[in-house]
Amino acid sequence: MSKPSAWHTLVGLGFGVAGASKLLAVRPQAELFESWGWPKQSMQVIGAAELVGALLLVTGRTQKVGAALLTTTSGCVLQHEIAHGDDELVTPRAAMLLAAASGFLGGGRAHAATPESPSAPVPTPKP
């Protein structure tokens, strides 16, 4: 299993905290979702998706799946923030969406072939 980058660990931590606050129905989250007309269960589903996505993002083999889940979830929430005129939330959410999407780009360092790895080209001895 490849080790996640510090960046993806930080992004995962941020989404994990955000997801937990929705899953636990922390008052500011509950009030926001209520103002959109969403039931508590919808908020908790998004929170659970953010928590699962965060865990997947920081696990090398599932990083892209986590990125897809977090990007989709953030896109859905961003759409509602824009539609409901929550302008002060749009920029942070857009930044979270871009941070989640960075999971599609990750893994280059962790997956690069090293001389010790079986995927590295084996030098051919010259006669």
Short mmCIF file of C-alpha atoms in Angstrom, two decimals, residues 31-121:
data_model
loop_
_atom_site.label_atom_id
_atom_site.label_comp_id
_atom_site.label_asym_id
_atom_site.label_seq_id
_atom_site.Cartn_x
_atom_site.Cartn_y
_atom_site.Cartn_z
CA GLU A 31 -29.28 25.12 10.46
CA LEU A 32 -27.68 25.46 7.02
CA PHE A 33 -29.23 22.27 5.65
CA GLU A 34 -32.57 23.16 7.24
CA SER A 35 -32.47 26.55 5.48
CA TRP A 36 -32.14 24.65 2.19
CA GLY A 37 -35.15 22.52 3.05
CA TRP A 38 -33.07 19.35 3.38
CA PRO A 39 -33.94 16.82 6.07
CA LYS A 40 -31.42 15.88 8.74
CA GLN A 41 -30.95 12.47 7.11
CA SER A 42 -29.75 14.06 3.85
CA MET A 43 -27.18 16.09 5.76
CA GLN A 44 -26.01 12.94 7.52
CA VAL A 45 -25.72 11.02 4.25
CA ILE A 46 -23.49 13.79 2.89
CA GLY A 47 -21.49 13.71 6.13
CA ALA A 48 -21.04 9.95 5.85
CA ALA A 49 -19.98 10.32 2.21
CA GLU A 50 -17.41 12.93 3.23
CA LEU A 51 -16.04 10.68 5.98
CA VAL A 52 -15.82 7.65 3.70
CA GLY A 53 -14.35 9.77 0.90
CA ALA A 54 -11.73 11.16 3.28
CA LEU A 55 -10.70 7.66 4.35
CA LEU A 56 -10.52 6.49 0.74
CA LEU A 57 -8.51 9.56 -0.25
CA VAL A 58 -5.75 8.85 2.25
CA THR A 59 -5.46 5.19 1.27
CA GLY A 60 -3.16 4.87 -1.73
CA ARG A 61 -5.08 2.20 -3.60
CA THR A 62 -8.45 3.92 -3.21
CA GLN A 63 -7.32 7.53 -3.56
CA LYS A 64 -9.07 8.11 -6.89
CA VAL A 65 -12.32 6.58 -5.61
CA GLY A 66 -12.14 8.91 -2.61
CA ALA A 67 -11.45 11.85 -4.91
CA ALA A 68 -14.48 10.94 -7.03
CA LEU A 69 -16.76 10.65 -4.00
CA LEU A 70 -15.55 13.92 -2.44
CA THR A 71 -15.65 15.82 -5.74
CA THR A 72 -19.20 14.64 -6.43
CA THR A 73 -20.38 15.43 -2.91
CA SER A 74 -18.75 18.87 -2.94
CA GLY A 75 -20.23 19.62 -6.36
CA CYS A 76 -23.70 18.80 -5.08
CA VAL A 77 -23.32 20.97 -1.99
CA LEU A 78 -21.72 23.80 -4.01
CA GLN A 79 -24.67 23.79 -6.39
CA HIS A 80 -27.06 24.31 -3.47
CA GLU A 81 -24.90 27.02 -1.92
CA ILE A 82 -24.99 28.93 -5.21
CA ALA A 83 -28.72 28.34 -5.74
CA HIS A 84 -29.57 29.55 -2.24
CA GLY A 85 -27.35 32.63 -2.40
CA ASP A 86 -24.93 31.47 0.28
CA ASP A 87 -22.14 33.45 -1.34
CA GLU A 88 -19.87 33.37 1.71
CA LEU A 89 -19.78 29.57 1.45
CA VAL A 90 -19.17 29.30 -2.30
CA THR A 91 -15.44 30.11 -2.33
CA PRO A 92 -14.48 27.74 0.52
CA ARG A 93 -16.59 24.95 -1.01
CA ALA A 94 -15.08 25.52 -4.45
CA ALA A 95 -11.63 25.29 -2.85
CA MET A 96 -12.65 22.03 -1.16
CA LEU A 97 -13.90 20.69 -4.48
CA LEU A 98 -10.57 21.50 -6.15
CA ALA A 99 -8.65 20.00 -3.24
CA ALA A 100 -10.70 16.82 -3.53
CA ALA A 101 -10.11 16.72 -7.29
CA SER A 102 -6.36 16.81 -6.63
CA GLY A 103 -6.76 13.18 -5.59
CA PHE A 104 -7.01 12.32 -9.29
CA LEU A 105 -3.52 13.74 -9.78
CA GLY A 106 -1.87 12.17 -6.77
CA GLY A 107 0.13 9.05 -6.47
CA GLY A 108 2.95 9.97 -8.82
CA ARG A 109 5.61 9.93 -6.13
CA ALA A 110 4.14 7.00 -4.25
CA HIS A 111 3.70 4.86 -7.36
CA ALA A 112 6.93 5.73 -9.14
CA ALA A 113 9.19 2.82 -9.95
CA THR A 114 12.32 2.60 -7.85
CA PRO A 115 15.35 0.44 -8.52
CA GLU A 116 14.16 -1.92 -5.78
CA SER A 117 10.62 -2.26 -7.09
CA PRO A 118 9.63 -5.03 -9.49
CA SER A 119 8.10 -2.52 -11.90
CA ALA A 120 11.41 -0.74 -12.44
CA PRO A 121 13.20 -1.57 -15.69
#
